[in-house]
XYZ file of C-alpha atoms in Angstrom:
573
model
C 60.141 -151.182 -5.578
C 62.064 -152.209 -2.499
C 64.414 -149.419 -0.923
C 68.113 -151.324 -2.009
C 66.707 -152.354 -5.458
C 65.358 -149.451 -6.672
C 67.602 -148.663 -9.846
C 68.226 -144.453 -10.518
C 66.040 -143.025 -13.729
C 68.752 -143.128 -15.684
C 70.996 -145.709 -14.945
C 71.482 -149.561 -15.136
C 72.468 -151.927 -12.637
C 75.581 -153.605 -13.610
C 74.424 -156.987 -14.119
C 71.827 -155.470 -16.748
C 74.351 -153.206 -18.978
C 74.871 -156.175 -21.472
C 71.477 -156.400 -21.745
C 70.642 -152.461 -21.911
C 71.883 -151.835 -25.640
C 74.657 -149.229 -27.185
C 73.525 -146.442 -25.608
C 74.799 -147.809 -22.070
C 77.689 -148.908 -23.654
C 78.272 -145.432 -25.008
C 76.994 -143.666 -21.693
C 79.349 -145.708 -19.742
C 82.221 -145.504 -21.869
C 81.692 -141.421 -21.859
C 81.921 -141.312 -18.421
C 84.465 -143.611 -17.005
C 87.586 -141.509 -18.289
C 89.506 -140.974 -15.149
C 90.004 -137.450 -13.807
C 92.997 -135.402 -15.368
C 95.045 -132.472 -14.621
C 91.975 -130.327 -16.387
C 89.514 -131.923 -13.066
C 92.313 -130.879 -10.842
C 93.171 -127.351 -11.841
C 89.419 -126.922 -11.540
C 89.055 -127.889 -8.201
C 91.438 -125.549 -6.503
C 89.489 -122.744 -8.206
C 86.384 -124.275 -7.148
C 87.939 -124.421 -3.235
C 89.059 -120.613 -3.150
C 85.528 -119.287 -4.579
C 83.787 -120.803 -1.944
C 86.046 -119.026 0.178
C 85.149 -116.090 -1.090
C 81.013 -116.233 -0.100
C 82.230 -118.146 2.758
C 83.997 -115.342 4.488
C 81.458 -112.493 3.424
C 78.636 -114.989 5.047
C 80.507 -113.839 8.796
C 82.608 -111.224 8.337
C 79.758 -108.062 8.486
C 78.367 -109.738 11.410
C 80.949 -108.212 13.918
C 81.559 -105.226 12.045
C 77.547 -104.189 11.672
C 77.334 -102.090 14.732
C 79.729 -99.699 13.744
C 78.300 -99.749 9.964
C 74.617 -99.187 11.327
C 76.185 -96.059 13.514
C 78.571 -94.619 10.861
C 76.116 -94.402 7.554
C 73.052 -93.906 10.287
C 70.782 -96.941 9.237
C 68.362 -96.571 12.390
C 65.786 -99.166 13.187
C 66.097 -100.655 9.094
C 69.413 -101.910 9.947
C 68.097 -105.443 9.062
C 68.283 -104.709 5.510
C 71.557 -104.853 5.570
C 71.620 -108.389 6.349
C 68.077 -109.601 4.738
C 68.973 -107.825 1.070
C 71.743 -110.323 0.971
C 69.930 -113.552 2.467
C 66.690 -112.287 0.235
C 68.347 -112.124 -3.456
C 70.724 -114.933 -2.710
C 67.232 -117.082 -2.042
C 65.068 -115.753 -4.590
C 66.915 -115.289 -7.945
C 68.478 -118.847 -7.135
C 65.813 -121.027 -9.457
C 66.786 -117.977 -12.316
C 70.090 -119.008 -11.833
C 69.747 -122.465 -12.629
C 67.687 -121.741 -15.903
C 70.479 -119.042 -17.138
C 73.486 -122.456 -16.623
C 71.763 -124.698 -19.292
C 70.897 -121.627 -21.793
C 74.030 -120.400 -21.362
C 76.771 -122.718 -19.559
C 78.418 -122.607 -16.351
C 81.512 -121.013 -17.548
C 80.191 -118.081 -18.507
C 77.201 -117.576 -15.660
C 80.602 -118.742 -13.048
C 82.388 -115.443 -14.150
C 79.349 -113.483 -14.143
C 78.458 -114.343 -10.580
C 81.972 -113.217 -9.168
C 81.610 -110.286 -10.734
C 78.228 -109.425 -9.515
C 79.709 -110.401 -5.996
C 82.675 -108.014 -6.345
C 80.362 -105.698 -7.862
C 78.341 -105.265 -4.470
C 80.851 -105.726 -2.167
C 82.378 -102.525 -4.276
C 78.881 -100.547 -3.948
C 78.534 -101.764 -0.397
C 82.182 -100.929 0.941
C 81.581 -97.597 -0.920
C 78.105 -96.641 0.654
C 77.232 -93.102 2.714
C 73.769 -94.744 2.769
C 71.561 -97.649 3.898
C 70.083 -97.058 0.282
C 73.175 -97.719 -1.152
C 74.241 -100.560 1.522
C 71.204 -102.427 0.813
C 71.560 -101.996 -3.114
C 75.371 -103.170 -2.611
C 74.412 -105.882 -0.366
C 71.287 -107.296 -2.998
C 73.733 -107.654 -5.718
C 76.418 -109.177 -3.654
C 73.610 -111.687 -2.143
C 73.084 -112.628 -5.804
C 76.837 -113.374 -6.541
C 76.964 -114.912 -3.427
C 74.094 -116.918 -3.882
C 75.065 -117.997 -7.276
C 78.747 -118.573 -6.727
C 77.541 -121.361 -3.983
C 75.449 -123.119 -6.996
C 77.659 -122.911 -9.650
C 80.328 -124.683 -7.628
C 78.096 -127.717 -6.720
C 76.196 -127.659 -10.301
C 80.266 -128.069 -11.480
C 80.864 -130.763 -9.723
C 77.439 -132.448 -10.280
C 78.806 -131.980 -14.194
C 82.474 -133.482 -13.522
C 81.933 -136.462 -10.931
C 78.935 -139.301 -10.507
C 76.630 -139.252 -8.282
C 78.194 -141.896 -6.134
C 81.611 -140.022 -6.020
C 79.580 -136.060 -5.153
C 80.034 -136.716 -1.248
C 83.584 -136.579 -1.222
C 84.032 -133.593 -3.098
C 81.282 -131.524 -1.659
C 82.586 -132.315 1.837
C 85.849 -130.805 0.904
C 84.118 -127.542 -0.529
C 82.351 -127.384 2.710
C 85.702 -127.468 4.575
C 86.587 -124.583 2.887
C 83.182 -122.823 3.530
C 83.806 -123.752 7.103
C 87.298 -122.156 7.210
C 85.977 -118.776 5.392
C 82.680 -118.670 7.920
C 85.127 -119.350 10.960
C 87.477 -116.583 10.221
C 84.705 -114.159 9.295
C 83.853 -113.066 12.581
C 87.801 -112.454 13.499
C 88.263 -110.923 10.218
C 85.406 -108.419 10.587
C 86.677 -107.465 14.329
C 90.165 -107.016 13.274
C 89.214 -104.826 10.100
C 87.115 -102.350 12.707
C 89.558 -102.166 15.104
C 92.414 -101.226 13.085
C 91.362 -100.079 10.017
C 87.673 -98.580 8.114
C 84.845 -101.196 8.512
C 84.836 -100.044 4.433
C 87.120 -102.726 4.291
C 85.225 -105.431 5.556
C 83.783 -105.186 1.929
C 86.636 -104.245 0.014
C 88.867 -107.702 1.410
C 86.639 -109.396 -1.060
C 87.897 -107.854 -3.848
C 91.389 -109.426 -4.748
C 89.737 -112.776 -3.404
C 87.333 -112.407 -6.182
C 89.917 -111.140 -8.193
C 91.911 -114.665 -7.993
C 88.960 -116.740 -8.091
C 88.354 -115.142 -12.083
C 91.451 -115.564 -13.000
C 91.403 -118.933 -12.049
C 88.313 -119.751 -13.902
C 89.473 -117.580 -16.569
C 92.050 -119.885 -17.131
C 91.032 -123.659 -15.787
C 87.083 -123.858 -16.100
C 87.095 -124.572 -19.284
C 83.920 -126.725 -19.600
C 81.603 -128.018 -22.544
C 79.004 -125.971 -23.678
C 77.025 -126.432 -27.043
C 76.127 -122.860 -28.729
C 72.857 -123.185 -29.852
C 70.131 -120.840 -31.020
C 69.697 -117.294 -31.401
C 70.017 -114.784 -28.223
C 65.716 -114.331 -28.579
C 65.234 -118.081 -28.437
C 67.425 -118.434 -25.970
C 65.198 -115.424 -23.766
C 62.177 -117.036 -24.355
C 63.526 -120.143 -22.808
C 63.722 -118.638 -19.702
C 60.523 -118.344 -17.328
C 59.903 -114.829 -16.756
C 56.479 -114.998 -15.343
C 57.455 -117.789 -12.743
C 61.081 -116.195 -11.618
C 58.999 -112.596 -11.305
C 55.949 -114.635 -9.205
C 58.537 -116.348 -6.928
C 60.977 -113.459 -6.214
C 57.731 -111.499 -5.321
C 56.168 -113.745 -3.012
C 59.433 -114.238 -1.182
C 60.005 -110.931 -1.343
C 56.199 -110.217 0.836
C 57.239 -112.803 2.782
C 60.419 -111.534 4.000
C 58.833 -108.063 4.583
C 56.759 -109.949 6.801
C 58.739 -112.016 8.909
C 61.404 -108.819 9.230
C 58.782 -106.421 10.779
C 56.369 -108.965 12.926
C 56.746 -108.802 16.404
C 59.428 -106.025 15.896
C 58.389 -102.829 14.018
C 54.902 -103.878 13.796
C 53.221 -106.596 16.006
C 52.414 -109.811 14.668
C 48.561 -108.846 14.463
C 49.319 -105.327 12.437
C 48.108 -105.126 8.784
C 51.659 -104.299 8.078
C 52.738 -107.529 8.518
C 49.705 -109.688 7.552
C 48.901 -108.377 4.267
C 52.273 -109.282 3.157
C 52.765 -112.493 4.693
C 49.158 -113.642 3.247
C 50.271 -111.744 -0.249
C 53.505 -113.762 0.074
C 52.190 -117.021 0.675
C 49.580 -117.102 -2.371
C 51.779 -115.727 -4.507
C 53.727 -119.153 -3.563
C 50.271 -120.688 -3.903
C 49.960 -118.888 -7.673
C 53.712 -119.857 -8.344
C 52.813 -123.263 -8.411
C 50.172 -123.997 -9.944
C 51.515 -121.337 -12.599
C 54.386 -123.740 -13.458
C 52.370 -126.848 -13.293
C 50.606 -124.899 -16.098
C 50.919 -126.973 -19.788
C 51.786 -123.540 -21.617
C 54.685 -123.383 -19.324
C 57.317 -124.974 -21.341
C 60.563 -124.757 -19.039
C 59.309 -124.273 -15.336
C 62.132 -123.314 -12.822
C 61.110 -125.665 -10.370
C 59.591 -128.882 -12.548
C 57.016 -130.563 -11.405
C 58.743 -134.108 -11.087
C 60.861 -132.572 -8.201
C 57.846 -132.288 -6.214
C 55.773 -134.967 -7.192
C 58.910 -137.946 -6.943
C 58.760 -138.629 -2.953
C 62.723 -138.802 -2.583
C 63.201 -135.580 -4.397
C 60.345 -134.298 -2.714
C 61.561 -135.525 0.893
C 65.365 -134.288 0.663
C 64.096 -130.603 -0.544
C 61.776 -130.038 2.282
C 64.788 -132.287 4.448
C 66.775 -128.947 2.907
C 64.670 -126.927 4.073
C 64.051 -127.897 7.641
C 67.852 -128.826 7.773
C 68.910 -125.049 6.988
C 66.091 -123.434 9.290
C 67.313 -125.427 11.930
C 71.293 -124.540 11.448
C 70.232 -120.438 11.357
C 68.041 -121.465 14.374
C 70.846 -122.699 16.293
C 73.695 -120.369 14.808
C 71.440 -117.053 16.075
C 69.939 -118.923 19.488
C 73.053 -120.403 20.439
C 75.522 -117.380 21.352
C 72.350 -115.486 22.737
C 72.137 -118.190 25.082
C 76.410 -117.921 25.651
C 75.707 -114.130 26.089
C 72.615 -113.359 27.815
C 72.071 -116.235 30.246
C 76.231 -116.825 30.881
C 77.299 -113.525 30.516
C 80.257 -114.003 27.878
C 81.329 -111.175 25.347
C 80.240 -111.168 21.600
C 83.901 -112.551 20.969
C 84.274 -115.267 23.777
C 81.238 -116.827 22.552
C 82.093 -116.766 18.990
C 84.804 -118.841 20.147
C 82.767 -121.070 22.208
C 80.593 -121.526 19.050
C 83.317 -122.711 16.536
C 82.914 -126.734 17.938
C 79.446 -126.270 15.818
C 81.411 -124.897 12.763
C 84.522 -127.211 13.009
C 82.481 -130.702 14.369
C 80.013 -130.174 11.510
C 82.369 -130.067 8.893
C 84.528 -132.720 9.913
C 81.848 -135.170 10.073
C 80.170 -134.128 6.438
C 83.543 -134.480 5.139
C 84.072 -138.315 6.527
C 80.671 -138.656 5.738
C 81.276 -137.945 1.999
C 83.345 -140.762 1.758
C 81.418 -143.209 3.358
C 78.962 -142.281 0.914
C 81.079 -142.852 -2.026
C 81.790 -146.266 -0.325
C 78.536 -147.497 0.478
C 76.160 -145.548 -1.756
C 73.349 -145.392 1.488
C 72.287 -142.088 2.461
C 69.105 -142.373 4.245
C 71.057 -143.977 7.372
C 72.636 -140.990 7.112
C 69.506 -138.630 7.575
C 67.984 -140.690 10.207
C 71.303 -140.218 12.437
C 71.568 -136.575 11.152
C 67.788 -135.787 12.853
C 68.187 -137.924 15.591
C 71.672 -136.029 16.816
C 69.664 -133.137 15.883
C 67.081 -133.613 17.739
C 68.864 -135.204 21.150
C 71.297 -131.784 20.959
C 68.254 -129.160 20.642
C 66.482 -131.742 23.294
C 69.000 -131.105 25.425
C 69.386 -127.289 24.783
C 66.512 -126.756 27.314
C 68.252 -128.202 29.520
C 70.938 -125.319 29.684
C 71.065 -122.562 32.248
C 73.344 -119.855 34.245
C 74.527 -123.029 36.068
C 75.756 -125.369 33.270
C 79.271 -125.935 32.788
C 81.573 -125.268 30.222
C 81.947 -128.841 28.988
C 78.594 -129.468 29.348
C 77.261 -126.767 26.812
C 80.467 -127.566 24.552
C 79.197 -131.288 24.441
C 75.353 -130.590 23.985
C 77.267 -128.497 20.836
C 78.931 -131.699 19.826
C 75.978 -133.338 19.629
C 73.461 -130.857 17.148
C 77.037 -130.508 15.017
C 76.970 -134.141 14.427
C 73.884 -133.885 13.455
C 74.746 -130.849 10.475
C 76.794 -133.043 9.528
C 75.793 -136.080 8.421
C 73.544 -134.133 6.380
C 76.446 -131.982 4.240
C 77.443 -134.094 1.865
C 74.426 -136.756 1.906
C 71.335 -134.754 1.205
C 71.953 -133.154 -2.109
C 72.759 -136.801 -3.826
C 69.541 -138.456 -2.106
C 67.530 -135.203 -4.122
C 69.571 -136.479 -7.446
C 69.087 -139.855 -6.801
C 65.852 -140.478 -8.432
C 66.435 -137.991 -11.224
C 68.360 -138.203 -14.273
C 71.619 -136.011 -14.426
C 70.196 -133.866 -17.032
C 68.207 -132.443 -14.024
C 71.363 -131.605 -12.234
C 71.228 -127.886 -12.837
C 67.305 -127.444 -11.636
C 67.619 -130.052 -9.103
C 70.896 -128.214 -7.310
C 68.750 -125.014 -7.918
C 66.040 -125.826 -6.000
C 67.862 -127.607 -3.344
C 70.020 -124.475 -2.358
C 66.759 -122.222 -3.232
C 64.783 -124.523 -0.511
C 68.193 -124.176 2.014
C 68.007 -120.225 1.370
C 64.528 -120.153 2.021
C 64.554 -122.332 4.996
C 67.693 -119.953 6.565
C 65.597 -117.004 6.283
C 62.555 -119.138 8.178
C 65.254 -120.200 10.500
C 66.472 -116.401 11.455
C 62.644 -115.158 11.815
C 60.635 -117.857 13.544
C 62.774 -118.104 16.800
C 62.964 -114.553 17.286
C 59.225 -114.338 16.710
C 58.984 -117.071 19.653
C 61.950 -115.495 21.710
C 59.901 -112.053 21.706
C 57.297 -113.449 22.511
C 58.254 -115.973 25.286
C 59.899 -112.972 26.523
C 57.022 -110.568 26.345
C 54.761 -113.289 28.821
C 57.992 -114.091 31.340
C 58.616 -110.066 31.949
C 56.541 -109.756 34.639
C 59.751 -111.332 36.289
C 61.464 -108.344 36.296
C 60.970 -105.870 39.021
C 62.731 -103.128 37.556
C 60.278 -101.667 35.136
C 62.649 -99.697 33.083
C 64.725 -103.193 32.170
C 61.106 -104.896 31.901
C 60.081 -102.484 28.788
C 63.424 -103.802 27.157
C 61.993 -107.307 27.208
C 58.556 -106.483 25.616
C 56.817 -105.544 22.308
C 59.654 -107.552 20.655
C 62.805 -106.187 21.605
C 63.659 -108.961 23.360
C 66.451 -110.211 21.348
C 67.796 -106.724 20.567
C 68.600 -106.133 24.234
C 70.789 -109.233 24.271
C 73.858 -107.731 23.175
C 73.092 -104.304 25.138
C 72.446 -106.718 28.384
C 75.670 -108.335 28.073
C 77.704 -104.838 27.296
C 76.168 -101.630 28.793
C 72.826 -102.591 29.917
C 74.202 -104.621 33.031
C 76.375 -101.891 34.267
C 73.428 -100.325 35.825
C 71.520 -102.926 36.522
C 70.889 -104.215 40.250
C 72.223 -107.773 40.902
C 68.294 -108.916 41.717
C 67.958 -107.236 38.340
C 70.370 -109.220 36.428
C 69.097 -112.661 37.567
C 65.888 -112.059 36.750
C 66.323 -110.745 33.129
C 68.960 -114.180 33.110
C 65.770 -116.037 33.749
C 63.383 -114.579 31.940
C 66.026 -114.910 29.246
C 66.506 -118.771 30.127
C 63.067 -119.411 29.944
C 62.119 -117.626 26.475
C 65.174 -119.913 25.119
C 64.125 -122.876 26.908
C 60.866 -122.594 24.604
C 62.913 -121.482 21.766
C 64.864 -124.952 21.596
C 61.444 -127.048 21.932
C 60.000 -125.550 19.330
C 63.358 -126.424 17.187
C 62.719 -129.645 18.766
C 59.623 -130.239 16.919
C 60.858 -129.163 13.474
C 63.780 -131.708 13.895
C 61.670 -134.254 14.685
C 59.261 -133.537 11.526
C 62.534 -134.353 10.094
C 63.564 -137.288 11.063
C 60.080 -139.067 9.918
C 60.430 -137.223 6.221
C 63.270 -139.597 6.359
C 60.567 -142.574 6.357
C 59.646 -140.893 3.198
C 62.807 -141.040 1.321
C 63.717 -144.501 -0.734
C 67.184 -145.609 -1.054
C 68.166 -145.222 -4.343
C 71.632 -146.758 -6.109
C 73.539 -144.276 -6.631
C 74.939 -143.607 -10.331
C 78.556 -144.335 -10.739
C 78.049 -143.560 -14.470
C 77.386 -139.558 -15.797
C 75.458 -138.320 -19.099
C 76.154 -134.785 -19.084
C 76.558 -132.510 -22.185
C 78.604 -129.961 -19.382
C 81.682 -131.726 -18.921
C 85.070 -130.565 -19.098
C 86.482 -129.855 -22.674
C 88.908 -132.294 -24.145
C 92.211 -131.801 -26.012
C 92.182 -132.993 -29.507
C 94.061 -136.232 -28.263
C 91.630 -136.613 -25.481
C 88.759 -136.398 -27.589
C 89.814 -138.811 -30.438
C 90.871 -141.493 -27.242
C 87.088 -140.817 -26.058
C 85.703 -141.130 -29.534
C 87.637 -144.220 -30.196
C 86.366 -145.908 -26.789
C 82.528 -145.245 -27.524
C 82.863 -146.569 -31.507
C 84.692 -149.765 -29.847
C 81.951 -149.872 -27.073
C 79.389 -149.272 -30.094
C 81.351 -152.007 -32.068
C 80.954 -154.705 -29.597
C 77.307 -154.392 -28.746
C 76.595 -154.840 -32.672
C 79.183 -157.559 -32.662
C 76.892 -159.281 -29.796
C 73.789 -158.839 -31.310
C 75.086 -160.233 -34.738
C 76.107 -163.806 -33.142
């Protein structure tokens, strides 16, 4: 079927909704109600929890030195960060099964409280051990929160109208991310970095009272609490978290603790990718009767397309959010907090465009122009990355910026409705599942791969260096580690011939870096090819919607009998 008249699964083109029977009628009489004061008391809660794993997804960036020196987390300092990206990835498809079982009010409140729970354990910790536990649960809350607020909104608005709201939410994600960084530096500076931790607290405390009061969304009680266990996929959620569990251990240690070739990090990269292997075919299995990642999304090509477009879209956004201010610091020479600065045209130029681009969505109902322009800025900005040196002007790197943040995007409000396009809405909560499962896996892809390449590019362009005490910085992968001490200490005794030849081995290794990015965004833009374009619903059939008052419900119930009414009226004559 041709790309503008393909029809979604489980809608009808207006010209055939006479012809489509009562249950049309009654679908489209269900879910043309207008949006209330309910829809808008939800929203604001909606806006401040994404606040809340906005700002926690920046702030212990800045603050992590002193955290690594003060509870003495050595060389395994990385867990700090991975326990968070890992369990916010991998417990993601679990997620999605526990809001149909059990609703998304319910599995909402629960997620804030695991978040505050961690950030408690975490603010509280004399320990990695208990940093890393803290940070697991909060990556879980954090995770979830994220899902349950688009899985919400999947439930209140069509598909058409999804763009504009999710562009707002990501306006707020961008605020929280943007003031993370300042947050966390302030918080050090002039008070315990425990507190980079505790600030989330009252947020979290506001966002449940908020949803204690406002979400108040449909949910039908059924079945006993064992039925409703053996609903769930234990064997599947237990096969993915492992394998992506391997795989992180992998991609953490390679070319850092261990080198890439070290049984260390093989076995568990090879354990970690068949255990993928065995996750799939396990839930393509017939006994399997509620897989956490169905078939269909795989095996539908537009599906298919926008969750590996997910994918590719978040590794290259990590890829660029880690490379970016390495460049800023190690090649030009600015501090940690000049080129945060520098970096917020990515943040704000991203958002900004994903939020115009949710209407235009909503108004034309095309996303796959969209994703072409999304790669194609994506790919001209990373293009032109390699291009940058010591030489490059300010307003040259700022616009090269521009450019990539165009590119992110386009793709923020357009590429979870192309997934939901060609599926019906009752696939809303596996389909958003699996799209911010594939984003999570892609970011920690995205944070791994580059440095891989960086170390390495840096390990071959060392014999630059003259100075072999700064050369043995640059190899056996601790490249990107001496970035930061470069920029800080390490230049302070360096010779001047010293310093511009680490600032081109360091050009170099990034020059590499960005065409290897290059290639991914490319792979990108021709997935796009893939992708059909799809109406896009402006109807909803969802049993999740927002509860009714008793008046509300008897104007609904009166509207679907009259719609009801009419089509056995019409088939009468």
């Amino acid at each position: 079927m041709d790309s503008e008249k393909q029809s979604p699964p489980n809608g009808n083109p207006p010209a055939d909704r006479a012809a489509a029977g009562p249950d049309a009628a009654v679908a489209e009489a269900n879910a043309s109600t207008s949006k209330g004061w309910r829809f808008w008391a939800v929203f604001p809660a909606l806006c401040i929890t994404t606040l809340l794993a906005a700002v926690e997804a920046t702030v212990v960036s800045t603050a992590l030195p002193v955290i690594v020196h003060e509870i003495g987390a050595g060389e395994e300092y990385v867990w700090i960060l991975n326990a968070y990206l890992l369990t916010s990835c991998a417990f993601m498809p679990l997620l999605g099964q526990l809001a149909d079982i059990w609703g998304r009010r319910y599995l909402m409140i629960l997620v804030v409280v695991l978040f505050a729970l961690g950030a408690g354990i975490a603010g509280g910790a004399n320990n990695l051990a208990m940093m890393v536990a803290g940070r697991a649960i909060q990556g879980i809350g954090g995770g979830g929160v994220n899902f349950i607020i688009q899985l919400i909104i999947c439930d209140l608005v069509p598909l058409r109208e999804r763009g504009n709201y999710m562009g707002i939410l990501f306006l707020f994600f961008t605020i929280g991310t943007a003031m993370g960084p300042f947050i966390g530096g302030a918080i050090v500076e002039r008070a315990s970095w425990r507190w980079v931790f505790y600030i989330n607290l009252p947020i979290a405390g506001a966002a449940l009272v908020l949803h204690l009061l406002f979400l108040q969304v449909k949910y039908e009680k059924k079945g006993t609490l064992g039925e409703k266990l053996r609903r769930i996929d234990w064997i599947g959620n237990i096969l993915l978290i492992a394998a992506v569990v391997s795989v992180l251990i992998a991609l953490s240690w390679g070319g850092t603790r261990y080198p890439w070739g070290a049984a260390q990090v093989v076995v568990p990269l090879v354990l970690g990718l068949v255990g993928l292997v065995l996750f799939h075919l396990y839930e393509t299995a017939p006994w399997v009767a509620v897989p956490i990642l169905p078939e269909r999304l795989f095996t539908r090509r537009t599906p298919a397309a926008g969750l590996v477009i997910a994918f590719l879209d978040a590794l290259l956004l990590f890829w660029v959010t880690y490379f970016f201010p390495a460049y800023l610091q190690a090649v030009k020479g600015q501090s940690p907090i000049e080129s945060g600065v520098n970096f917020l045209p990515t943040s704000i130029i991203s958002v900004l465009t994903g939020v115009v681009c949710g209407v235009v969505l909503s108004k034309t109902g095309r996303y796959r122009p969209m994703h072409f322009l999304a790669f194609g800025f994506q790919s001209l900005g990373l293009g032109l990355f390699s291009c940058l040196n010591s030489e490059t002007p300010k307003a040259e790197f700022i616009g090269v910026q521009v450019l990539f943040a165009l590119g992110i995007g386009f793709l923020i409000a357009s590429n979870l409705p192309a997934i939901q396009a060609d599926l019906p809405d009752k696939d809303a909560s596996v389909s958003a599942a699996a799209f911010n499962f594939m984003r999570g896996y892609g970011g920690i892809w995205g944070v791994s791969v580059p440095a891989a390449i960086f170390n390495a590019r840096c390990d071959a362009e060392a014999w630059r260096v003259t100075d072999l005490a700064v050369r043995q910085h640059l190899t056996n992968g601790r490249a990107y580690g001496f970035v930061a001490s470069s920029v800080q200490a390490g230049t302070a005794g360096m010779s001047p011939e010293a310093q511009a030849q680490v600032t081109d081995v360091f050009t170099q290794s990034l020059r590499m870096t960005w065409q290897v990015g290059l290639a991914f965004s490319l792979l990108g833009f021709f997935l796009v090819f893939v992708e059909k374009e799809i109406v896009l619903r402006t109807t909803l059939e969802t049993e999740y919607g927002l509860k009714e008052n008793e008046g509300e419900g008897k104007r609904a119930k009166g509207d679907v009998e009259a719609a009801k009414s009419t089509d056995l009226s019409d088939e009468t004559k």
